[in-house]
PDB file of C-alpha atoms in Angstrom:
ATOM      1  CA  MET A   1      98.237   5.306  43.102  1.00  0.00           C
ATOM      2  CA  ALA A   2     100.633   2.807  41.918  1.00  0.00           C
ATOM      3  CA  ASP A   3     100.867   1.353  45.338  1.00  0.00           C
ATOM      4  CA  TRP A   4      97.303   0.347  45.282  1.00  0.00           C
ATOM      5  CA  LEU A   5      97.887  -1.379  41.907  1.00  0.00           C
ATOM      6  CA  HIS A   6     100.673  -3.143  43.404  1.00  0.00           C
ATOM      7  CA  PHE A   7      98.367  -4.241  46.384  1.00  0.00           C
ATOM      8  CA  TRP A   8      95.751  -5.510  44.108  1.00  0.00           C
ATOM      9  CA  GLU A   9      98.201  -7.532  41.862  1.00  0.00           C
ATOM     10  CA  ASN A  10      99.804  -9.311  44.687  1.00  0.00           C
ATOM     11  CA  ASN A  11      96.470  -9.940  46.400  1.00  0.00           C
ATOM     12  CA  GLU A  12      97.609  -7.716  49.615  1.00  0.00           C
ATOM     13  CA  THR A  13      94.202  -6.555  50.107  1.00  0.00           C
ATOM     14  CA  ASN A  14      93.499  -6.801  53.821  1.00  0.00           C
ATOM     15  CA  TRP A  15      91.701  -3.512  53.983  1.00  0.00           C
ATOM     16  CA  HIS A  16      88.902  -5.288  52.357  1.00  0.00           C
ATOM     17  CA  SER A  17      85.890  -5.895  54.578  1.00  0.00           C
ATOM     18  CA  ASP A  18      83.291  -8.770  53.993  1.00  0.00           C
ATOM     19  CA  THR A  19      80.868  -6.665  55.969  1.00  0.00           C
ATOM     20  CA  ILE A  20      78.838  -3.567  55.147  1.00  0.00           C
ATOM     21  CA  THR A  21      80.286  -0.356  56.910  1.00  0.00           C
ATOM     22  CA  GLN A  22      78.050  -0.106  60.029  1.00  0.00           C
ATOM     23  CA  GLU A  23      77.743   3.820  59.804  1.00  0.00           C
ATOM     24  CA  LEU A  24      76.510   3.421  56.353  1.00  0.00           C
ATOM     25  CA  VAL A  25      73.522   1.641  57.997  1.00  0.00           C
ATOM     26  CA  GLU A  26      72.866   3.812  60.727  1.00  0.00           C
ATOM     27  CA  TYR A  27      73.031   6.860  59.056  1.00  0.00           C
ATOM     28  CA  PHE A  28      71.943   6.065  55.193  1.00  0.00           C
ATOM     29  CA  GLU A  29      68.731   8.315  56.031  1.00  0.00           C
ATOM     30  CA  LEU A  30      71.094  11.662  56.213  1.00  0.00           C
ATOM     31  CA  PHE A  31      71.919  11.644  52.548  1.00  0.00           C
ATOM     32  CA  GLU A  32      68.171  12.518  51.821  1.00  0.00           C
ATOM     33  CA  LEU A  33      68.112  11.014  48.909  1.00  0.00           C
ATOM     34  CA  GLU A  34      65.267  11.461  45.921  1.00  0.00           C
ATOM     35  CA  PRO A  35      64.703   8.290  43.883  1.00  0.00           C
ATOM     36  CA  GLU A  36      66.702   9.423  40.841  1.00  0.00           C
ATOM     37  CA  ASP A  37      69.911  10.524  42.670  1.00  0.00           C
ATOM     38  CA  LYS A  38      72.785   8.513  42.728  1.00  0.00           C
ATOM     39  CA  VAL A  39      75.744   8.027  45.292  1.00  0.00           C
ATOM     40  CA  PHE A  40      79.267   8.310  44.627  1.00  0.00           C
ATOM     41  CA  VAL A  41      81.719   5.869  46.121  1.00  0.00           C
ATOM     42  CA  PRO A  42      85.426   6.888  45.446  1.00  0.00           C
ATOM     43  CA  LEU A  43      88.353   4.347  45.372  1.00  0.00           C
ATOM     44  CA  CYS A  44      85.589   1.850  45.749  1.00  0.00           C
ATOM     45  CA  GLY A  45      87.486  -1.364  45.353  1.00  0.00           C
ATOM     46  CA  LYS A  46      85.123  -4.200  45.587  1.00  0.00           C
ATOM     47  CA  SER A  47      83.123  -2.663  48.723  1.00  0.00           C
ATOM     48  CA  LEU A  48      79.885  -4.479  49.916  1.00  0.00           C
ATOM     49  CA  ASP A  49      78.861  -1.087  50.536  1.00  0.00           C
ATOM     50  CA  MET A  50      78.072  -0.341  46.901  1.00  0.00           C
ATOM     51  CA  LEU A  51      75.474  -3.250  46.892  1.00  0.00           C
ATOM     52  CA  TYR A  52      73.623  -1.861  50.215  1.00  0.00           C
ATOM     53  CA  ILE A  53      73.140   1.133  48.688  1.00  0.00           C
ATOM     54  CA  MET A  54      71.874  -0.519  45.388  1.00  0.00           C
ATOM     55  CA  ASN A  55      69.359  -2.429  47.674  1.00  0.00           C
ATOM     56  CA  GLN A  56      68.070   0.424  49.056  1.00  0.00           C
ATOM     57  CA  GLY A  57      66.844   1.633  45.568  1.00  0.00           C
ATOM     58  CA  PHE A  58      69.541   3.972  44.583  1.00  0.00           C
ATOM     59  CA  SER A  59      72.050   3.895  41.894  1.00  0.00           C
ATOM     60  CA  VAL A  60      75.600   3.933  42.498  1.00  0.00           C
ATOM     61  CA  VAL A  61      78.834   5.451  40.893  1.00  0.00           C
ATOM     62  CA  GLY A  62      82.385   4.117  41.623  1.00  0.00           C
ATOM     63  CA  VAL A  63      85.574   4.788  40.693  1.00  0.00           C
ATOM     64  CA  GLU A  64      88.572   2.423  41.326  1.00  0.00           C
ATOM     65  CA  ILE A  65      92.152   2.292  39.734  1.00  0.00           C
ATOM     66  CA  SER A  66      92.371  -1.404  39.697  1.00  0.00           C
ATOM     67  CA  GLU A  67      90.687  -3.704  36.973  1.00  0.00           C
ATOM     68  CA  ILE A  68      91.277  -6.577  39.238  1.00  0.00           C
ATOM     69  CA  GLY A  69      89.180  -5.207  42.005  1.00  0.00           C
ATOM     70  CA  VAL A  70      86.458  -4.012  39.540  1.00  0.00           C
ATOM     71  CA  ARG A  71      86.187  -7.529  37.978  1.00  0.00           C
ATOM     72  CA  GLN A  72      86.416  -9.055  41.248  1.00  0.00           C
ATOM     73  CA  PHE A  73      83.350  -7.091  42.642  1.00  0.00           C
ATOM     74  CA  PHE A  74      81.223  -8.112  39.571  1.00  0.00           C
ATOM     75  CA  ARG A  75      82.257 -11.792  39.624  1.00  0.00           C
ATOM     76  CA  GLU A  76      81.871 -12.424  43.320  1.00  0.00           C
ATOM     77  CA  ASN A  77      78.531 -10.703  43.528  1.00  0.00           C
ATOM     78  CA  ASP A  78      77.154 -12.504  40.351  1.00  0.00           C
ATOM     79  CA  LEU A  79      76.460  -9.331  38.536  1.00  0.00           C
ATOM     80  CA  THR A  80      76.641  -9.015  34.458  1.00  0.00           C
ATOM     81  CA  TYR A  81      78.340  -6.149  33.187  1.00  0.00           C
ATOM     82  CA  LYS A  82      79.410  -4.293  29.945  1.00  0.00           C
ATOM     83  CA  ILE A  83      82.462  -2.437  29.260  1.00  0.00           C
ATOM     84  CA  THR A  84      82.350   0.653  27.258  1.00  0.00           C
ATOM     85  CA  ARG A  85      85.478   3.399  26.715  1.00  0.00           C
ATOM     86  CA  VAL A  86      84.464   6.795  28.353  1.00  0.00           C
ATOM     87  CA  ASP A  87      87.339   9.546  28.168  1.00  0.00           C
ATOM     88  CA  ASP A  88      90.231   7.977  30.172  1.00  0.00           C
ATOM     89  CA  PHE A  89      88.232   5.211  31.600  1.00  0.00           C
ATOM     90  CA  ASP A  90      86.794   1.756  31.154  1.00  0.00           C
ATOM     91  CA  LEU A  91      83.335   1.883  32.473  1.00  0.00           C
ATOM     92  CA  TYR A  92      82.022  -1.192  33.837  1.00  0.00           C
ATOM     93  CA  SER A  93      78.117  -0.855  34.145  1.00  0.00           C
ATOM     94  CA  SER A  94      75.116  -2.829  35.221  1.00  0.00           C
ATOM     95  CA  GLU A  95      71.646  -2.289  36.621  1.00  0.00           C
ATOM     96  CA  ASN A  96      71.841   1.029  38.743  1.00  0.00           C
ATOM     97  CA  LEU A  97      75.941   0.699  38.808  1.00  0.00           C
ATOM     98  CA  GLU A  98      78.389   2.288  37.239  1.00  0.00           C
ATOM     99  CA  ILE A  99      82.245   1.714  38.224  1.00  0.00           C
ATOM    100  CA  TYR A 100      85.056   3.859  36.275  1.00  0.00           C
ATOM    101  CA  CYS A 101      88.085   1.841  35.960  1.00  0.00           C
ATOM    102  CA  GLY A 102      90.902   4.685  35.933  1.00  0.00           C
ATOM    103  CA  ASP A 103      92.421   7.521  38.101  1.00  0.00           C
ATOM    104  CA  PHE A 104      90.077   9.115  40.445  1.00  0.00           C
ATOM    105  CA  PHE A 105      91.797  12.649  39.544  1.00  0.00           C
ATOM    106  CA  SER A 106      90.744  12.241  35.928  1.00  0.00           C
ATOM    107  CA  LEU A 107      86.995  12.159  36.729  1.00  0.00           C
ATOM    108  CA  THR A 108      85.280  15.259  36.194  1.00  0.00           C
ATOM    109  CA  SER A 109      81.704  16.474  37.233  1.00  0.00           C
ATOM    110  CA  LYS A 110      80.004  15.225  34.066  1.00  0.00           C
ATOM    111  CA  HIS A 111      80.847  11.693  35.041  1.00  0.00           C
ATOM    112  CA  LEU A 112      79.115  12.342  38.409  1.00  0.00           C
ATOM    113  CA  ASN A 113      75.608  13.424  37.042  1.00  0.00           C
ATOM    114  CA  ASN A 114      72.796  13.020  39.421  1.00  0.00           C
ATOM    115  CA  VAL A 115      75.075  12.334  42.352  1.00  0.00           C
ATOM    116  CA  LYS A 116      73.800  13.901  45.277  1.00  0.00           C
ATOM    117  CA  ALA A 117      75.814  11.741  48.050  1.00  0.00           C
ATOM    118  CA  VAL A 118      79.104  10.437  48.713  1.00  0.00           C
ATOM    119  CA  LEU A 119      80.154   7.565  50.883  1.00  0.00           C
ATOM    120  CA  ASP A 120      83.763   7.756  52.054  1.00  0.00           C
ATOM    121  CA  SER A 121      84.340   5.021  54.446  1.00  0.00           C
ATOM    122  CA  LYS A 122      88.047   3.907  53.658  1.00  0.00           C
ATOM    123  CA  SER A 123      89.216   6.560  50.951  1.00  0.00           C
ATOM    124  CA  LEU A 124      90.472   9.525  52.837  1.00  0.00           C
ATOM    125  CA  ILE A 125      92.167   7.405  55.423  1.00  0.00           C
ATOM    126  CA  ALA A 126      93.775   5.253  52.664  1.00  0.00           C
ATOM    127  CA  LEU A 127      95.866   8.178  51.413  1.00  0.00           C
ATOM    128  CA  GLU A 128      99.091   9.563  52.518  1.00  0.00           C
ATOM    129  CA  PRO A 129      99.197  13.182  53.794  1.00  0.00           C
ATOM    130  CA  ASP A 130     100.552  14.707  50.691  1.00  0.00           C
ATOM    131  CA  LEU A 131      97.797  13.278  48.816  1.00  0.00           C
ATOM    132  CA  ARG A 132      94.616  13.891  51.241  1.00  0.00           C
ATOM    133  CA  GLN A 133      94.522  17.631  50.442  1.00  0.00           C
ATOM    134  CA  LYS A 134      94.614  16.791  46.564  1.00  0.00           C
ATOM    135  CA  TYR A 135      91.729  14.260  46.953  1.00  0.00           C
ATOM    136  CA  VAL A 136      89.396  16.360  48.935  1.00  0.00           C
ATOM    137  CA  LYS A 137      90.017  19.480  46.624  1.00  0.00           C
ATOM    138  CA  HIS A 138      89.280  17.196  43.360  1.00  0.00           C
ATOM    139  CA  LEU A 139      86.293  15.937  45.565  1.00  0.00           C
ATOM    140  CA  ASN A 140      84.862  19.154  46.073  1.00  0.00           C
ATOM    141  CA  ASP A 141      85.388  20.286  42.377  1.00  0.00           C
ATOM    142  CA  ILE A 142      83.530  17.435  40.946  1.00  0.00           C
ATOM    143  CA  ILE A 143      80.367  17.137  43.117  1.00  0.00           C
ATOM    144  CA  SER A 144      77.512  19.643  43.271  1.00  0.00           C
ATOM    145  CA  VAL A 145      76.794  22.199  45.792  1.00  0.00           C
ATOM    146  CA  GLY A 146      74.025  20.725  48.266  1.00  0.00           C
ATOM    147  CA  ALA A 147      75.846  17.095  48.042  1.00  0.00           C
ATOM    148  CA  ARG A 148      76.608  15.251  51.326  1.00  0.00           C
ATOM    149  CA  ILE A 149      79.255  12.994  52.274  1.00  0.00           C
ATOM    150  CA  LEU A 150      79.393  10.502  54.930  1.00  0.00           C
ATOM    151  CA  LEU A 151      83.033  10.355  56.238  1.00  0.00           C
ATOM    152  CA  VAL A 152      84.368   7.881  58.079  1.00  0.00           C
ATOM    153  CA  THR A 153      87.919   8.068  60.051  1.00  0.00           C
ATOM    154  CA  LEU A 154      90.244   6.516  62.368  1.00  0.00           C
ATOM    155  CA  GLN A 155      92.653   8.408  64.651  1.00  0.00           C
ATOM    156  CA  TYR A 156      95.430   6.682  66.392  1.00  0.00           C
ATOM    157  CA  PRO A 157      99.155   7.830  67.235  1.00  0.00           C
ATOM    158  CA  GLN A 158     100.553   7.949  63.535  1.00  0.00           C
ATOM    159  CA  HIS A 159     104.143   7.599  64.831  1.00  0.00           C
ATOM    160  CA  GLN A 160     103.200   3.966  66.307  1.00  0.00           C
ATOM    161  CA  MET A 161     102.395   2.617  62.875  1.00  0.00           C
ATOM    162  CA  SER A 162     103.075   3.628  59.348  1.00  0.00           C
ATOM    163  CA  GLY A 163      99.555   3.073  57.572  1.00  0.00           C
ATOM    164  CA  PRO A 164      97.417   2.495  55.761  1.00  0.00           C
ATOM    165  CA  PRO A 165      95.001   2.839  56.951  1.00  0.00           C
ATOM    166  CA  PHE A 166      96.415   6.445  57.991  1.00  0.00           C
ATOM    167  CA  SER A 167      95.269   8.807  61.033  1.00  0.00           C
ATOM    168  CA  VAL A 168      93.143  11.421  60.215  1.00  0.00           C
ATOM    169  CA  ASP A 169      91.734  13.572  63.246  1.00  0.00           C
ATOM    170  CA  LYS A 170      88.824  15.881  63.721  1.00  0.00           C
ATOM    171  CA  SER A 171      91.114  18.990  63.337  1.00  0.00           C
ATOM    172  CA  GLU A 172      92.372  17.717  59.855  1.00  0.00           C
ATOM    173  CA  VAL A 173      88.888  17.038  58.893  1.00  0.00           C
ATOM    174  CA  GLU A 174      87.924  20.406  60.018  1.00  0.00           C
ATOM    175  CA  SER A 175      91.072  21.783  57.879  1.00  0.00           C
ATOM    176  CA  LEU A 176      90.407  19.890  54.791  1.00  0.00           C
ATOM    177  CA  PHE A 177      86.818  20.679  54.449  1.00  0.00           C
ATOM    178  CA  SER A 178      85.971  23.803  56.253  1.00  0.00           C
ATOM    179  CA  MET A 179      86.296  26.037  53.393  1.00  0.00           C
ATOM    180  CA  THR A 180      83.223  24.761  51.162  1.00  0.00           C
ATOM    181  CA  PHE A 181      81.557  22.233  53.656  1.00  0.00           C
ATOM    182  CA  GLU A 182      79.425  22.340  56.691  1.00  0.00           C
ATOM    183  CA  SER A 183      80.347  19.503  58.911  1.00  0.00           C
ATOM    184  CA  ARG A 184      78.551  17.608  61.930  1.00  0.00           C
ATOM    185  CA  GLU A 185      80.621  14.909  63.812  1.00  0.00           C
ATOM    186  CA  LEU A 186      78.118  12.134  64.189  1.00  0.00           C
ATOM    187  CA  ARG A 187      79.987  10.204  66.739  1.00  0.00           C
ATOM    188  CA  SER A 188      83.433   9.267  67.936  1.00  0.00           C
ATOM    189  CA  PHE A 189      84.460   6.258  70.236  1.00  0.00           C
ATOM    190  CA  ASN A 190      87.600   4.204  71.186  1.00  0.00           C
ATOM    191  CA  ASP A 191      87.457   1.176  68.883  1.00  0.00           C
ATOM    192  CA  ILE A 192      90.552  -0.555  70.103  1.00  0.00           C
ATOM    193  CA  GLU A 193      88.571  -3.982  70.157  1.00  0.00           C
ATOM    194  CA  ASN A 194      87.875  -3.780  66.487  1.00  0.00           C
ATOM    195  CA  GLY A 195      91.024  -2.194  65.027  1.00  0.00           C
ATOM    196  CA  LEU A 196      92.820  -5.767  64.837  1.00  0.00           C
ATOM    197  CA  LYS A 197      95.743  -4.532  62.496  1.00  0.00           C
ATOM    198  CA  LEU A 198      96.272  -1.545  64.489  1.00  0.00           C
ATOM    199  CA  GLU A 199      95.930  -3.460  67.918  1.00  0.00           C
ATOM    200  CA  ARG A 200      98.680  -5.621  66.745  1.00  0.00           C
ATOM    201  CA  ALA A 201     100.634  -2.996  65.619  1.00  0.00           C
ATOM    202  CA  GLY A 202     100.894  -1.790  69.230  1.00  0.00           C
ATOM    203  CA  VAL A 203      99.090   1.326  68.771  1.00  0.00           C
ATOM    204  CA  ASP A 204      97.766   3.200  72.247  1.00  0.00           C
ATOM    205  CA  PHE A 205      94.433   3.668  71.150  1.00  0.00           C
ATOM    206  CA  ILE A 206      92.118   3.579  68.050  1.00  0.00           C
ATOM    207  CA  ASN A 207      89.437   6.472  67.779  1.00  0.00           C
ATOM    208  CA  ASN A 208      86.886   5.854  65.227  1.00  0.00           C
ATOM    209  CA  ALA A 209      84.515   8.826  63.850  1.00  0.00           C
ATOM    210  CA  ALA A 210      82.020   9.670  61.654  1.00  0.00           C
ATOM    211  CA  TYR A 211      80.925  12.953  60.043  1.00  0.00           C
ATOM    212  CA  CYS A 212      78.021  14.210  57.921  1.00  0.00           C
ATOM    213  CA  LEU A 213      79.409  17.066  55.307  1.00  0.00           C
ATOM    214  CA  ARG A 214      77.177  19.141  53.129  1.00  0.00           C
ATOM    215  CA  LYS A 215      78.750  21.028  50.326  1.00  0.00           C
ATOM    216  CA  VAL A 216      77.535  24.714  50.502  1.00  0.00           C
ATOM    217  CA  ARG A 217      79.702  26.738  48.323  1.00  0.00           C
ATOM    218  CA  VAL A 218      81.915  26.220  45.276  1.00  0.00           C
TER     219      VAL A 218
END
Protein backbone atom coordinates (compact mmCIF):
# COMPACT_ATOMS: atom_id res chain seq x y z
CA MET A 1 0.00 0.00 0.00
CA ALA A 2 3.02 2.29 0.35
CA ASP A 3 3.04 2.71 -3.43
CA TRP A 4 -0.41 4.30 -3.30
CA LEU A 5 0.69 6.83 -0.70
CA HIS A 6 3.55 7.72 -3.05
CA PHE A 7 1.14 8.13 -5.97
CA TRP A 8 -1.09 10.54 -4.01
CA GLU A 9 1.85 12.50 -2.62
CA ASN A 10 3.26 12.98 -6.13
CA ASN A 11 -0.10 13.63 -7.80
CA GLU A 12 0.29 10.49 -9.92
CA THR A 13 -3.42 9.75 -9.90
CA ASN A 14 -4.18 9.13 -13.55
CA TRP A 15 -6.37 6.17 -12.55
CA HIS A 16 -8.91 8.58 -11.05
CA SER A 17 -11.95 9.09 -13.25
CA ASP A 18 -14.02 12.26 -13.43
CA THR A 19 -17.03 10.19 -14.44
CA ILE A 20 -19.28 7.72 -12.65
CA THR A 21 -18.63 4.04 -13.33
CA GLN A 22 -21.02 3.04 -16.10
CA GLU A 23 -21.61 -0.41 -14.63
CA LEU A 24 -22.72 1.14 -11.33
CA VAL A 25 -25.44 3.08 -13.11
CA GLU A 26 -26.53 0.12 -15.24
CA TYR A 27 -26.58 -2.50 -12.49
CA PHE A 28 -27.28 -0.54 -9.30
CA GLU A 29 -30.66 -2.23 -8.82
CA LEU A 30 -28.92 -5.61 -8.49
CA PHE A 31 -27.79 -4.54 -5.02
CA GLU A 32 -31.45 -4.90 -3.90
CA LEU A 33 -30.95 -2.39 -1.10
CA GLU A 34 -33.35 -1.51 1.68
CA PRO A 35 -33.51 2.13 2.86
CA GLU A 36 -31.21 1.60 5.86
CA ASP A 37 -28.59 -0.40 3.95
CA LYS A 38 -25.09 0.93 3.27
CA VAL A 39 -22.68 0.43 0.37
CA PHE A 40 -18.99 -0.20 1.00
CA VAL A 41 -16.42 1.23 -1.44
CA PRO A 42 -12.97 -0.24 -0.68
CA LEU A 43 -9.84 1.70 -1.68
CA CYS A 44 -12.22 4.52 -2.54
CA GLY A 45 -9.82 7.37 -3.26
CA LYS A 46 -11.97 10.31 -4.31
CA SER A 47 -14.31 8.26 -6.49
CA LEU A 48 -17.41 10.05 -7.73
CA ASP A 49 -19.23 6.73 -7.47
CA MET A 50 -19.70 7.54 -3.80
CA LEU A 51 -21.70 10.65 -4.71
CA TYR A 52 -23.84 8.65 -7.12
CA ILE A 53 -24.72 6.12 -4.43
CA MET A 54 -25.54 8.88 -1.96
CA ASN A 55 -27.74 10.56 -4.55
CA GLN A 56 -29.73 7.32 -4.82
CA GLY A 57 -30.59 7.78 -1.14
CA PHE A 58 -28.13 5.35 0.45
CA SER A 59 -25.23 5.76 2.84
CA VAL A 60 -21.64 5.00 1.85
CA VAL A 61 -18.74 3.59 3.83
CA GLY A 62 -15.32 3.97 2.23
CA VAL A 63 -11.77 3.16 3.17
CA GLU A 64 -8.73 4.94 1.77
CA ILE A 65 -5.14 4.86 2.93
CA SER A 66 -4.28 8.37 1.74
CA GLU A 67 -5.37 11.40 3.74
CA ILE A 68 -4.70 13.48 0.62
CA GLY A 69 -7.28 11.54 -1.37
CA VAL A 70 -9.90 11.73 1.37
CA ARG A 71 -9.51 15.47 1.90
CA GLN A 72 -9.59 16.11 -1.85
CA PHE A 73 -12.88 14.25 -2.13
CA PHE A 74 -14.58 16.39 0.49
CA ARG A 75 -13.06 19.63 -0.77
CA GLU A 76 -13.77 19.06 -4.47
CA ASN A 77 -17.39 18.15 -3.75
CA ASP A 78 -18.01 20.95 -1.22
CA LEU A 79 -18.85 18.54 1.59
CA THR A 80 -18.37 19.46 5.22
CA TYR A 81 -16.99 16.78 7.50
CA LYS A 82 -15.76 16.01 10.96
CA ILE A 83 -12.85 13.79 11.96
CA THR A 84 -12.88 11.36 14.86
CA ARG A 85 -10.37 8.71 15.87
CA VAL A 86 -11.81 5.19 15.61
CA ASP A 87 -9.44 2.33 16.37
CA ASP A 88 -6.58 2.59 13.85
CA PHE A 89 -8.40 5.07 11.63
CA ASP A 90 -9.19 8.73 11.24
CA LEU A 91 -12.90 8.59 10.42
CA TYR A 92 -14.08 11.37 8.10
CA SER A 93 -17.85 11.61 8.37
CA SER A 94 -20.50 13.68 6.66
CA GLU A 95 -24.19 13.19 6.01
CA ASN A 96 -24.67 9.66 4.63
CA LEU A 97 -20.91 9.17 4.27
CA GLU A 98 -18.10 7.69 6.34
CA ILE A 99 -14.56 7.28 5.04
CA TYR A 100 -12.05 5.41 7.17
CA CYS A 101 -8.61 6.82 6.47
CA GLY A 102 -6.17 3.98 7.05
CA ASP A 103 -5.26 0.44 6.07
CA PHE A 104 -8.01 -1.66 4.47
CA PHE A 105 -6.63 -4.73 6.22
CA SER A 106 -7.28 -3.13 9.62
CA LEU A 107 -11.03 -2.91 8.99
CA THR A 108 -13.30 -5.31 10.85
CA SER A 109 -16.95 -6.22 10.48
CA LYS A 110 -17.89 -3.72 13.19
CA HIS A 111 -16.79 -0.88 10.90
CA LEU A 112 -19.21 -2.13 8.22
CA ASN A 113 -22.43 -2.25 10.20
CA ASN A 114 -25.46 -2.34 7.87
CA VAL A 115 -23.27 -2.75 4.77
CA LYS A 116 -25.22 -4.94 2.35
CA ALA A 117 -23.38 -4.15 -0.87
CA VAL A 118 -19.85 -3.54 -2.11
CA LEU A 119 -18.72 -1.60 -5.16
CA ASP A 120 -15.35 -2.76 -6.47
CA SER A 121 -14.82 -0.91 -9.73
CA LYS A 122 -11.07 -0.32 -9.42
CA SER A 123 -9.88 -2.01 -6.23
CA LEU A 124 -9.11 -5.59 -7.22
CA ILE A 125 -7.44 -4.55 -10.48
CA ALA A 126 -5.30 -2.03 -8.58
CA LEU A 127 -3.59 -4.79 -6.61
CA GLU A 128 -0.64 -6.94 -7.61
CA PRO A 129 -1.30 -10.70 -7.77
CA ASP A 130 0.18 -11.46 -4.35
CA LEU A 131 -2.22 -9.00 -2.70
CA ARG A 132 -5.41 -9.95 -4.53
CA GLN A 133 -5.99 -13.19 -2.66
CA LYS A 134 -5.33 -11.47 0.67
CA TYR A 135 -7.71 -8.66 -0.31
CA VAL A 136 -10.56 -11.01 -1.22
CA LYS A 137 -10.08 -13.10 1.91
CA HIS A 138 -10.24 -10.03 4.13
CA LEU A 139 -13.24 -8.63 2.25
CA ASN A 140 -14.99 -11.96 2.77
CA ASP A 141 -14.16 -11.85 6.48
CA ILE A 142 -15.68 -8.42 7.08
CA ILE A 143 -18.90 -8.45 5.04
CA SER A 144 -22.03 -10.32 6.01
CA VAL A 145 -23.62 -13.34 4.36
CA GLY A 146 -26.06 -12.10 1.73
CA ALA A 147 -24.02 -9.04 0.81
CA ARG A 148 -23.62 -8.40 -2.90
CA ILE A 149 -20.55 -7.18 -4.76
CA LEU A 150 -20.53 -5.38 -8.10
CA LEU A 151 -17.08 -6.16 -9.47
CA VAL A 152 -15.58 -4.52 -12.56
CA THR A 153 -12.40 -5.97 -14.06
CA LEU A 154 -10.02 -5.63 -16.99
CA GLN A 155 -8.24 -8.38 -18.86
CA TYR A 156 -5.30 -7.81 -21.20
CA PRO A 157 -1.98 -9.55 -21.95
CA GLN A 158 -0.20 -8.84 -18.65
CA HIS A 159 3.25 -9.37 -20.20
CA GLN A 160 2.62 -6.39 -22.47
CA MET A 161 2.16 -3.90 -19.61
CA SER A 162 3.22 -3.93 -15.98
CA GLY A 163 0.13 -2.28 -14.43
CA PRO A 164 -1.66 -0.96 -12.49
CA PRO A 165 -4.35 -1.50 -13.50
CA PHE A 166 -3.62 -5.22 -13.55
CA SER A 167 -5.23 -7.90 -15.67
CA VAL A 168 -7.80 -10.07 -13.87
CA ASP A 169 -9.57 -12.65 -16.02
CA LYS A 170 -12.74 -14.65 -15.42
CA SER A 171 -10.89 -17.74 -14.21
CA GLU A 172 -9.13 -15.70 -11.53
CA VAL A 173 -12.41 -14.15 -10.39
CA GLU A 174 -13.88 -17.63 -10.04
CA SER A 175 -10.80 -18.88 -8.19
CA LEU A 176 -10.80 -15.95 -5.77
CA PHE A 177 -14.51 -15.91 -4.93
CA SER A 178 -15.96 -19.37 -5.59
CA MET A 179 -15.52 -20.76 -2.07
CA THR A 180 -17.95 -18.34 -0.43
CA PHE A 181 -19.70 -16.46 -3.24
CA GLU A 182 -22.16 -17.13 -6.02
CA SER A 183 -21.11 -15.25 -9.13
CA ARG A 184 -22.76 -14.13 -12.34
CA GLU A 185 -20.99 -12.48 -15.23
CA LEU A 186 -23.07 -9.49 -16.27
CA ARG A 187 -21.16 -8.63 -19.40
CA SER A 188 -17.81 -8.90 -21.10
CA PHE A 189 -16.63 -6.99 -24.15
CA ASN A 190 -13.53 -5.78 -25.97
CA ASP A 191 -12.91 -2.21 -24.82
CA ILE A 192 -9.69 -1.17 -26.56
CA GLU A 193 -11.21 2.16 -27.63
CA ASN A 194 -11.77 3.27 -24.03
CA GLY A 195 -8.60 1.88 -22.50
CA LEU A 196 -6.40 4.76 -23.60
CA LYS A 197 -3.55 4.09 -21.18
CA LEU A 198 -3.44 0.44 -22.08
CA GLU A 199 -3.82 1.16 -25.79
CA ARG A 200 -0.82 3.50 -25.66
CA ALA A 201 1.12 0.74 -23.92
CA GLY A 202 0.61 -1.40 -27.01
CA VAL A 203 -1.55 -4.18 -25.61
CA ASP A 204 -3.27 -6.41 -28.15
CA PHE A 205 -6.69 -6.34 -26.52
CA ILE A 206 -8.57 -5.07 -23.47
CA ASN A 207 -11.56 -7.00 -22.19
CA ASN A 208 -13.88 -5.20 -19.78
CA ALA A 209 -16.06 -7.39 -17.58
CA ALA A 210 -18.59 -6.94 -14.79
CA TYR A 211 -19.79 -9.49 -12.24
CA CYS A 212 -22.48 -9.65 -9.59
CA LEU A 213 -21.31 -11.69 -6.60
CA ARG A 214 -23.33 -12.69 -3.55
CA LYS A 215 -21.83 -14.05 -0.35
CA VAL A 216 -23.61 -17.30 0.44
CA ARG A 217 -21.47 -18.83 3.17
CA VAL A 218 -18.91 -17.86 5.80
